[in-house]
């Protein structure tokens, strides 16, 4: 992505994470923030010794440069349009209509830069009756159908993990859209808008539930830690009060599990060797596995399952992840030294490219650390004018 300049105008995570992905692979990313308030994500999450940076900011704003411009002032808008004219990609995640209120509608942006690729991420997308509603990942999980599936039968739907999955997912789709639009621009010279609602990214992950309801009227319900398509397929507590995940999705996998349990007869045709019979006897099959796993330590279960090639994994806490040799070997835990904070561990770059791997050059920037550079060197504004703009809090 070297040679691609990205303007990240969004706040928090949905959309800005797309800029982070591009930045990891060489794009120059300018984080445009309000000169006084900055991105609210600077104050979201665990505080650090840096007054303008939480751990969330340090991790998710990595590789970016901060530029402060007040888009609520007309002179700030004009500065921003000059920056757009020298850039390739614009990313924002405001409620639909906000950019237009600032005088930054698509016609104005595309006049400034006909080749601009413009990612717009919002809760419900730029069109439709709900487009003006505010949207966050938690709401998207609910509206998109994921939260309905999370939890145990007949009980309150639970939050599907404490991480804002919808924000990450919509950003990943946004990054894909940007790459596709840049490819189109290579051929035509034309930019375009990439429009995504956070709920859409969530909904797209829900495998066959739309087809199942459309054809058969089937509503998939909450199923706890199991799965309606396979058994045993869930989380099981070990004797030392830890958890493992087992996924037996085929008859062959269950045969291997029966071998690991030293109960090969369980996989016979007369008992549970056939998938349909296992599903019909779901409670009994799960009971047998629960009892077996509960009689052994996690390490013992892991060893026996792995020896028999059973699909098994630890249900890892973050402490487990830090101690795991595979996470270490794959570079999934990147250690970055941050001035005043020491070594900060953040998730490493993915995917792994053999010839052009991504990298982390620095963590979330100090607010405004690139404002002078952009104004003076990129936009050619005089030092006196920069001083005046600062005094008026336009930058």
PDB file of C-alpha atoms in Angstrom, residues 18-272:
ATOM      1  CA  UNK A  18      -9.907  -0.174   8.207  1.00  0.00           C
ATOM      2  CA  UNK A  19      -7.349   2.640   8.109  1.00  0.00           C
ATOM      3  CA  UNK A  20      -5.230   0.737  10.635  1.00  0.00           C
ATOM      4  CA  UNK A  21      -5.206  -2.320   8.375  1.00  0.00           C
ATOM      5  CA  UNK A  22      -4.099  -0.265   5.373  1.00  0.00           C
ATOM      6  CA  UNK A  23      -1.480   1.474   7.495  1.00  0.00           C
ATOM      7  CA  UNK A  24       0.004  -1.847   8.579  1.00  0.00           C
ATOM      8  CA  UNK A  25       0.734  -2.592   4.942  1.00  0.00           C
ATOM      9  CA  UNK A  26       2.363   0.694   4.024  1.00  0.00           C
ATOM     10  CA  UNK A  27      -0.363   3.280   3.474  1.00  0.00           C
ATOM     11  CA  UNK A  28       0.266   6.742   4.923  1.00  0.00           C
ATOM     12  CA  UNK A  29      -2.593   7.363   7.324  1.00  0.00           C
ATOM     13  CA  UNK A  30      -3.483  10.820   8.638  1.00  0.00           C
ATOM     14  CA  UNK A  31      -5.868  10.749  11.582  1.00  0.00           C
ATOM     15  CA  UNK A  32      -7.832  14.007  11.374  1.00  0.00           C
ATOM     16  CA  UNK A  33      -9.101  15.071  14.810  1.00  0.00           C
ATOM     17  CA  UNK A  34     -10.778  18.065  16.392  1.00  0.00           C
ATOM     18  CA  UNK A  35      -8.002  20.353  17.710  1.00  0.00           C
ATOM     19  CA  UNK A  36      -9.450  20.488  21.229  1.00  0.00           C
ATOM     20  CA  UNK A  37     -11.403  17.287  21.844  1.00  0.00           C
ATOM     21  CA  UNK A  38      -9.567  14.817  19.619  1.00  0.00           C
ATOM     22  CA  UNK A  39     -10.877  11.317  18.967  1.00  0.00           C
ATOM     23  CA  UNK A  40     -12.978  10.116  21.957  1.00  0.00           C
ATOM     24  CA  UNK A  41     -11.166   6.793  21.738  1.00  0.00           C
ATOM     25  CA  UNK A  42      -8.159   8.489  23.294  1.00  0.00           C
ATOM     26  CA  UNK A  43     -10.159   8.350  26.544  1.00  0.00           C
ATOM     27  CA  UNK A  44     -11.848   4.964  25.987  1.00  0.00           C
ATOM     28  CA  UNK A  45     -10.460   1.932  27.778  1.00  0.00           C
ATOM     29  CA  UNK A  46      -7.629   1.530  30.259  1.00  0.00           C
ATOM     30  CA  UNK A  47      -5.780   4.743  31.094  1.00  0.00           C
ATOM     31  CA  UNK A  48      -1.995   5.026  30.760  1.00  0.00           C
ATOM     32  CA  UNK A  49       0.618   7.513  31.893  1.00  0.00           C
ATOM     33  CA  UNK A  50       0.041   9.363  28.628  1.00  0.00           C
ATOM     34  CA  UNK A  51      -2.835  11.751  29.254  1.00  0.00           C
ATOM     35  CA  UNK A  52      -4.014  11.536  25.634  1.00  0.00           C
ATOM     36  CA  UNK A  53      -3.825   7.780  25.172  1.00  0.00           C
ATOM     37  CA  UNK A  54      -5.567   4.736  26.598  1.00  0.00           C
ATOM     38  CA  UNK A  55      -4.366   1.234  25.821  1.00  0.00           C
ATOM     39  CA  UNK A  56      -7.185   0.971  23.274  1.00  0.00           C
ATOM     40  CA  UNK A  57      -5.929   4.085  21.495  1.00  0.00           C
ATOM     41  CA  UNK A  58      -2.323   2.916  21.523  1.00  0.00           C
ATOM     42  CA  UNK A  59      -3.295  -0.410  19.972  1.00  0.00           C
ATOM     43  CA  UNK A  60      -5.897   0.612  17.412  1.00  0.00           C
ATOM     44  CA  UNK A  61      -4.466   3.953  16.233  1.00  0.00           C
ATOM     45  CA  UNK A  62      -1.057   2.473  15.512  1.00  0.00           C
ATOM     46  CA  UNK A  63       0.891   3.574  12.447  1.00  0.00           C
ATOM     47  CA  UNK A  64      -1.232   6.745  12.133  1.00  0.00           C
ATOM     48  CA  UNK A  65      -0.192  10.397  12.192  1.00  0.00           C
ATOM     49  CA  UNK A  66      -2.451  12.901  13.938  1.00  0.00           C
ATOM     50  CA  UNK A  67      -3.576  16.091  12.197  1.00  0.00           C
ATOM     51  CA  UNK A  68      -5.927  18.515  13.937  1.00  0.00           C
ATOM     52  CA  UNK A  69      -8.537  20.409  11.890  1.00  0.00           C
ATOM     53  CA  UNK A  70     -11.840  21.886  13.060  1.00  0.00           C
ATOM     54  CA  UNK A  71     -14.409  21.012  10.382  1.00  0.00           C
ATOM     55  CA  UNK A  72     -17.045  23.120  12.098  1.00  0.00           C
ATOM     56  CA  UNK A  73     -15.220  26.220  10.889  1.00  0.00           C
ATOM     57  CA  UNK A  74     -15.300  27.099   7.186  1.00  0.00           C
ATOM     58  CA  UNK A  75     -11.577  27.693   6.963  1.00  0.00           C
ATOM     59  CA  UNK A  76     -11.060  24.244   8.455  1.00  0.00           C
ATOM     60  CA  UNK A  77     -13.289  22.763   5.748  1.00  0.00           C
ATOM     61  CA  UNK A  78     -11.209  24.448   3.057  1.00  0.00           C
ATOM     62  CA  UNK A  79      -8.004  23.086   4.574  1.00  0.00           C
ATOM     63  CA  UNK A  80      -9.547  19.643   4.676  1.00  0.00           C
ATOM     64  CA  UNK A  81     -10.524  19.819   0.995  1.00  0.00           C
ATOM     65  CA  UNK A  82      -6.943  20.736   0.114  1.00  0.00           C
ATOM     66  CA  UNK A  83      -5.833  17.640   1.997  1.00  0.00           C
ATOM     67  CA  UNK A  84      -8.448  15.517   0.212  1.00  0.00           C
ATOM     68  CA  UNK A  85      -7.107  16.731  -3.137  1.00  0.00           C
ATOM     69  CA  UNK A  86      -3.742  15.193  -2.247  1.00  0.00           C
ATOM     70  CA  UNK A  87      -5.101  11.907  -0.863  1.00  0.00           C
ATOM     71  CA  UNK A  88      -6.497   8.622  -2.141  1.00  0.00           C
ATOM     72  CA  UNK A  89      -8.918   7.395   0.518  1.00  0.00           C
ATOM     73  CA  UNK A  90     -11.280   9.060   2.989  1.00  0.00           C
ATOM     74  CA  UNK A  91     -12.817   7.134   5.888  1.00  0.00           C
ATOM     75  CA  UNK A  92     -15.561   8.422   8.188  1.00  0.00           C
ATOM     76  CA  UNK A  93     -18.184   6.874  10.461  1.00  0.00           C
ATOM     77  CA  UNK A  94     -20.512   9.709  11.407  1.00  0.00           C
ATOM     78  CA  UNK A  95     -24.274   9.530  11.390  1.00  0.00           C
ATOM     79  CA  UNK A  96     -25.496  10.004   7.793  1.00  0.00           C
ATOM     80  CA  UNK A  97     -25.895  13.688   6.992  1.00  0.00           C
ATOM     81  CA  UNK A  98     -23.122  14.938   9.296  1.00  0.00           C
ATOM     82  CA  UNK A  99     -20.555  15.357   6.540  1.00  0.00           C
ATOM     83  CA  UNK A 100     -23.155  17.115   4.401  1.00  0.00           C
ATOM     84  CA  UNK A 101     -23.889  19.528   7.257  1.00  0.00           C
ATOM     85  CA  UNK A 102     -20.202  20.472   7.273  1.00  0.00           C
ATOM     86  CA  UNK A 103     -20.292  21.174   3.534  1.00  0.00           C
ATOM     87  CA  UNK A 104     -18.476  17.957   2.719  1.00  0.00           C
ATOM     88  CA  UNK A 105     -21.026  16.195   0.537  1.00  0.00           C
ATOM     89  CA  UNK A 106     -19.915  13.716  -2.123  1.00  0.00           C
ATOM     90  CA  UNK A 107     -20.175  16.241  -4.943  1.00  0.00           C
ATOM     91  CA  UNK A 108     -17.845  18.640  -3.127  1.00  0.00           C
ATOM     92  CA  UNK A 109     -15.397  15.892  -2.188  1.00  0.00           C
ATOM     93  CA  UNK A 110     -15.307  14.401  -5.673  1.00  0.00           C
ATOM     94  CA  UNK A 111     -14.807  17.828  -7.229  1.00  0.00           C
ATOM     95  CA  UNK A 112     -11.762  18.248  -5.004  1.00  0.00           C
ATOM     96  CA  UNK A 113     -10.549  14.772  -5.977  1.00  0.00           C
ATOM     97  CA  UNK A 114     -12.360  12.844  -8.758  1.00  0.00           C
ATOM     98  CA  UNK A 115     -10.386   9.699  -7.890  1.00  0.00           C
ATOM     99  CA  UNK A 116     -11.294   9.703  -4.189  1.00  0.00           C
ATOM    100  CA  UNK A 117     -12.324   6.396  -2.621  1.00  0.00           C
ATOM    101  CA  UNK A 118     -14.721   7.227   0.206  1.00  0.00           C
ATOM    102  CA  UNK A 119     -15.577   4.677   2.912  1.00  0.00           C
ATOM    103  CA  UNK A 120     -18.691   5.535   4.912  1.00  0.00           C
ATOM    104  CA  UNK A 121     -19.401   3.306   7.917  1.00  0.00           C
ATOM    105  CA  UNK A 122     -22.516   3.876  10.028  1.00  0.00           C
ATOM    106  CA  UNK A 123     -24.850   1.860  12.202  1.00  0.00           C
ATOM    107  CA  UNK A 124     -27.459   1.257   9.494  1.00  0.00           C
ATOM    108  CA  UNK A 125     -25.829   2.472   6.255  1.00  0.00           C
ATOM    109  CA  UNK A 126     -26.436   5.605   4.196  1.00  0.00           C
ATOM    110  CA  UNK A 127     -29.889   4.570   2.942  1.00  0.00           C
ATOM    111  CA  UNK A 128     -33.023   2.992   4.372  1.00  0.00           C
ATOM    112  CA  UNK A 129     -35.562   4.119   6.995  1.00  0.00           C
ATOM    113  CA  UNK A 130     -33.165   3.645   9.952  1.00  0.00           C
ATOM    114  CA  UNK A 131     -30.188   5.472   8.438  1.00  0.00           C
ATOM    115  CA  UNK A 132     -30.349   8.374  10.898  1.00  0.00           C
ATOM    116  CA  UNK A 133     -30.379   6.179  14.001  1.00  0.00           C
ATOM    117  CA  UNK A 134     -27.200   6.062  16.060  1.00  0.00           C
ATOM    118  CA  UNK A 135     -25.465   2.722  15.942  1.00  0.00           C
ATOM    119  CA  UNK A 136     -22.782   0.954  17.940  1.00  0.00           C
ATOM    120  CA  UNK A 137     -21.395  -2.573  17.812  1.00  0.00           C
ATOM    121  CA  UNK A 138     -23.609  -3.741  20.677  1.00  0.00           C
ATOM    122  CA  UNK A 139     -26.719  -2.521  18.856  1.00  0.00           C
ATOM    123  CA  UNK A 140     -25.479  -4.033  15.591  1.00  0.00           C
ATOM    124  CA  UNK A 141     -24.993  -7.416  17.258  1.00  0.00           C
ATOM    125  CA  UNK A 142     -28.605  -7.284  18.393  1.00  0.00           C
ATOM    126  CA  UNK A 143     -30.135  -5.868  15.206  1.00  0.00           C
ATOM    127  CA  UNK A 144     -28.031  -8.076  12.925  1.00  0.00           C
ATOM    128  CA  UNK A 145     -29.214 -11.289  14.579  1.00  0.00           C
ATOM    129  CA  UNK A 146     -26.084 -12.380  16.449  1.00  0.00           C
ATOM    130  CA  UNK A 147     -27.170 -11.558  20.004  1.00  0.00           C
ATOM    131  CA  UNK A 148     -30.379 -13.568  19.563  1.00  0.00           C
ATOM    132  CA  UNK A 149     -28.224 -16.670  19.138  1.00  0.00           C
ATOM    133  CA  UNK A 150     -25.951 -16.024  22.132  1.00  0.00           C
ATOM    134  CA  UNK A 151     -26.775 -17.720  25.422  1.00  0.00           C
ATOM    135  CA  UNK A 152     -28.678 -20.747  26.635  1.00  0.00           C
ATOM    136  CA  UNK A 153     -32.137 -21.952  25.547  1.00  0.00           C
ATOM    137  CA  UNK A 154     -34.966 -19.986  27.109  1.00  0.00           C
ATOM    138  CA  UNK A 155     -32.629 -17.587  28.917  1.00  0.00           C
ATOM    139  CA  UNK A 156     -31.698 -13.939  28.396  1.00  0.00           C
ATOM    140  CA  UNK A 157     -29.628 -13.376  25.240  1.00  0.00           C
ATOM    141  CA  UNK A 158     -26.102 -12.550  26.322  1.00  0.00           C
ATOM    142  CA  UNK A 159     -23.581 -10.115  24.879  1.00  0.00           C
ATOM    143  CA  UNK A 160     -21.605 -12.190  22.329  1.00  0.00           C
ATOM    144  CA  UNK A 161     -18.215 -11.398  23.787  1.00  0.00           C
ATOM    145  CA  UNK A 162     -17.119  -8.105  25.312  1.00  0.00           C
ATOM    146  CA  UNK A 163     -15.151  -7.026  22.222  1.00  0.00           C
ATOM    147  CA  UNK A 164     -16.958  -4.787  19.673  1.00  0.00           C
ATOM    148  CA  UNK A 165     -16.981  -7.426  16.938  1.00  0.00           C
ATOM    149  CA  UNK A 166     -19.279  -5.427  14.673  1.00  0.00           C
ATOM    150  CA  UNK A 167     -16.826  -2.532  14.607  1.00  0.00           C
ATOM    151  CA  UNK A 168     -13.981  -4.809  13.577  1.00  0.00           C
ATOM    152  CA  UNK A 169     -16.069  -6.739  11.043  1.00  0.00           C
ATOM    153  CA  UNK A 170     -17.451  -3.634   9.350  1.00  0.00           C
ATOM    154  CA  UNK A 171     -13.923  -2.233   9.121  1.00  0.00           C
ATOM    155  CA  UNK A 172     -12.616  -5.424   7.548  1.00  0.00           C
ATOM    156  CA  UNK A 173     -15.381  -5.308   4.928  1.00  0.00           C
ATOM    157  CA  UNK A 174     -14.623  -1.609   4.540  1.00  0.00           C
ATOM    158  CA  UNK A 175     -10.958  -2.343   3.868  1.00  0.00           C
ATOM    159  CA  UNK A 176     -11.984  -4.921   1.238  1.00  0.00           C
ATOM    160  CA  UNK A 177     -14.275  -2.336  -0.349  1.00  0.00           C
ATOM    161  CA  UNK A 178     -11.475   0.218  -0.437  1.00  0.00           C
ATOM    162  CA  UNK A 179      -9.130  -2.219  -2.172  1.00  0.00           C
ATOM    163  CA  UNK A 180     -11.785  -3.089  -4.744  1.00  0.00           C
ATOM    164  CA  UNK A 181     -12.504   0.598  -5.369  1.00  0.00           C
ATOM    165  CA  UNK A 182      -8.806   1.365  -5.752  1.00  0.00           C
ATOM    166  CA  UNK A 183      -8.579  -1.412  -8.323  1.00  0.00           C
ATOM    167  CA  UNK A 184     -11.504   0.153 -10.202  1.00  0.00           C
ATOM    168  CA  UNK A 185      -9.761   3.543 -10.038  1.00  0.00           C
ATOM    169  CA  UNK A 186      -6.620   2.054 -11.577  1.00  0.00           C
ATOM    170  CA  UNK A 187      -8.648   1.154 -14.658  1.00  0.00           C
ATOM    171  CA  UNK A 188     -10.942   4.190 -14.909  1.00  0.00           C
ATOM    172  CA  UNK A 189      -9.470   7.000 -12.813  1.00  0.00           C
ATOM    173  CA  UNK A 190     -12.830   7.268 -11.044  1.00  0.00           C
ATOM    174  CA  UNK A 191     -13.418   7.216  -7.313  1.00  0.00           C
ATOM    175  CA  UNK A 192     -16.543   5.941  -5.581  1.00  0.00           C
ATOM    176  CA  UNK A 193     -18.350   5.571  -2.268  1.00  0.00           C
ATOM    177  CA  UNK A 194     -18.058   2.390  -0.202  1.00  0.00           C
ATOM    178  CA  UNK A 195     -21.144   2.212   2.048  1.00  0.00           C
ATOM    179  CA  UNK A 196     -21.515  -0.267   4.904  1.00  0.00           C
ATOM    180  CA  UNK A 197     -23.806  -0.558   7.916  1.00  0.00           C
ATOM    181  CA  UNK A 198     -22.254  -2.185  10.966  1.00  0.00           C
ATOM    182  CA  UNK A 199     -25.249  -4.497  11.349  1.00  0.00           C
ATOM    183  CA  UNK A 200     -24.708  -5.749   7.767  1.00  0.00           C
ATOM    184  CA  UNK A 201     -21.211  -6.973   8.601  1.00  0.00           C
ATOM    185  CA  UNK A 202     -22.649  -8.873  11.570  1.00  0.00           C
ATOM    186  CA  UNK A 203     -25.550 -10.333   9.593  1.00  0.00           C
ATOM    187  CA  UNK A 204     -23.246 -11.529   6.818  1.00  0.00           C
ATOM    188  CA  UNK A 205     -21.510 -13.893   9.275  1.00  0.00           C
ATOM    189  CA  UNK A 206     -24.604 -15.880  10.216  1.00  0.00           C
ATOM    190  CA  UNK A 207     -24.090 -18.806   7.806  1.00  0.00           C
ATOM    191  CA  UNK A 208     -27.343 -20.464   6.645  1.00  0.00           C
ATOM    192  CA  UNK A 209     -29.934 -18.943   8.948  1.00  0.00           C
ATOM    193  CA  UNK A 210     -31.413 -16.671   6.240  1.00  0.00           C
ATOM    194  CA  UNK A 211     -31.756 -19.519   3.745  1.00  0.00           C
ATOM    195  CA  UNK A 212     -33.189 -21.809   6.429  1.00  0.00           C
ATOM    196  CA  UNK A 213     -35.859 -19.325   7.424  1.00  0.00           C
ATOM    197  CA  UNK A 214     -36.623 -18.328   3.836  1.00  0.00           C
ATOM    198  CA  UNK A 215     -37.158 -21.900   2.682  1.00  0.00           C
ATOM    199  CA  UNK A 216     -38.500 -23.620   5.791  1.00  0.00           C
ATOM    200  CA  UNK A 217     -39.541 -20.876   8.212  1.00  0.00           C
ATOM    201  CA  UNK A 218     -37.016 -22.202  10.737  1.00  0.00           C
ATOM    202  CA  UNK A 219     -35.881 -19.773  13.435  1.00  0.00           C
ATOM    203  CA  UNK A 220     -32.564 -20.794  14.949  1.00  0.00           C
ATOM    204  CA  UNK A 221     -32.675 -20.391  18.720  1.00  0.00           C
ATOM    205  CA  UNK A 222     -30.028 -20.092  21.410  1.00  0.00           C
ATOM    206  CA  UNK A 223     -28.204 -23.358  21.951  1.00  0.00           C
ATOM    207  CA  UNK A 224     -25.760 -22.608  24.748  1.00  0.00           C
ATOM    208  CA  UNK A 225     -22.245 -23.818  24.074  1.00  0.00           C
ATOM    209  CA  UNK A 226     -23.352 -26.474  21.592  1.00  0.00           C
ATOM    210  CA  UNK A 227     -24.376 -26.563  17.947  1.00  0.00           C
ATOM    211  CA  UNK A 228     -27.523 -27.807  16.273  1.00  0.00           C
ATOM    212  CA  UNK A 229     -25.564 -29.364  13.397  1.00  0.00           C
ATOM    213  CA  UNK A 230     -23.144 -31.551  15.350  1.00  0.00           C
ATOM    214  CA  UNK A 231     -22.568 -33.310  18.657  1.00  0.00           C
ATOM    215  CA  UNK A 232     -20.396 -33.272  20.688  1.00  0.00           C
ATOM    216  CA  UNK A 233     -19.643 -29.718  19.690  1.00  0.00           C
ATOM    217  CA  UNK A 234     -19.181 -27.350  22.608  1.00  0.00           C
ATOM    218  CA  UNK A 235     -17.266 -26.372  25.728  1.00  0.00           C
ATOM    219  CA  UNK A 236     -16.490 -28.853  28.486  1.00  0.00           C
ATOM    220  CA  UNK A 237     -15.124 -28.348  32.007  1.00  0.00           C
ATOM    221  CA  UNK A 238     -12.063 -30.338  33.040  1.00  0.00           C
ATOM    222  CA  UNK A 239     -11.254 -31.775  36.450  1.00  0.00           C
ATOM    223  CA  UNK A 240      -8.938 -28.841  37.257  1.00  0.00           C
ATOM    224  CA  UNK A 241     -11.760 -26.349  36.590  1.00  0.00           C
ATOM    225  CA  UNK A 242     -10.568 -25.272  33.160  1.00  0.00           C
ATOM    226  CA  UNK A 243     -12.371 -25.467  29.836  1.00  0.00           C
ATOM    227  CA  UNK A 244     -11.770 -27.048  26.460  1.00  0.00           C
ATOM    228  CA  UNK A 245     -13.600 -26.872  23.137  1.00  0.00           C
ATOM    229  CA  UNK A 246     -14.375 -30.042  21.183  1.00  0.00           C
ATOM    230  CA  UNK A 247     -15.825 -30.007  17.666  1.00  0.00           C
ATOM    231  CA  UNK A 248     -16.881 -33.371  16.214  1.00  0.00           C
ATOM    232  CA  UNK A 249     -18.636 -32.415  12.996  1.00  0.00           C
ATOM    233  CA  UNK A 250     -18.252 -35.748  11.166  1.00  0.00           C
ATOM    234  CA  UNK A 251     -18.585 -39.449  11.965  1.00  0.00           C
ATOM    235  CA  UNK A 252     -14.829 -39.894  11.549  1.00  0.00           C
ATOM    236  CA  UNK A 253     -14.107 -37.174  14.105  1.00  0.00           C
ATOM    237  CA  UNK A 254     -16.443 -38.803  16.603  1.00  0.00           C
ATOM    238  CA  UNK A 255     -14.746 -42.146  15.985  1.00  0.00           C
ATOM    239  CA  UNK A 256     -11.447 -40.525  16.921  1.00  0.00           C
ATOM    240  CA  UNK A 257     -12.971 -39.046  20.055  1.00  0.00           C
ATOM    241  CA  UNK A 258     -14.365 -42.443  21.077  1.00  0.00           C
ATOM    242  CA  UNK A 259     -10.843 -43.822  20.653  1.00  0.00           C
ATOM    243  CA  UNK A 260      -9.407 -41.039  22.838  1.00  0.00           C
ATOM    244  CA  UNK A 261     -12.051 -41.829  25.462  1.00  0.00           C
ATOM    245  CA  UNK A 262     -11.069 -45.516  25.254  1.00  0.00           C
ATOM    246  CA  UNK A 263     -14.704 -46.244  24.383  1.00  0.00           C
ATOM    247  CA  UNK A 264     -14.520 -47.266  20.693  1.00  0.00           C
ATOM    248  CA  UNK A 265     -17.919 -48.938  20.901  1.00  0.00           C
ATOM    249  CA  UNK A 266     -19.559 -45.507  21.149  1.00  0.00           C
ATOM    250  CA  UNK A 267     -18.750 -44.979  17.471  1.00  0.00           C
ATOM    251  CA  UNK A 268     -20.392 -48.239  16.383  1.00  0.00           C
ATOM    252  CA  UNK A 269     -23.367 -48.231  14.032  1.00  0.00           C
ATOM    253  CA  UNK A 270     -25.524 -49.590  16.838  1.00  0.00           C
ATOM    254  CA  UNK A 271     -24.785 -46.646  19.115  1.00  0.00           C
ATOM    255  CA  UNK A 272     -23.638 -43.173  18.014  1.00  0.00           C
TER     256      UNK A 272
END
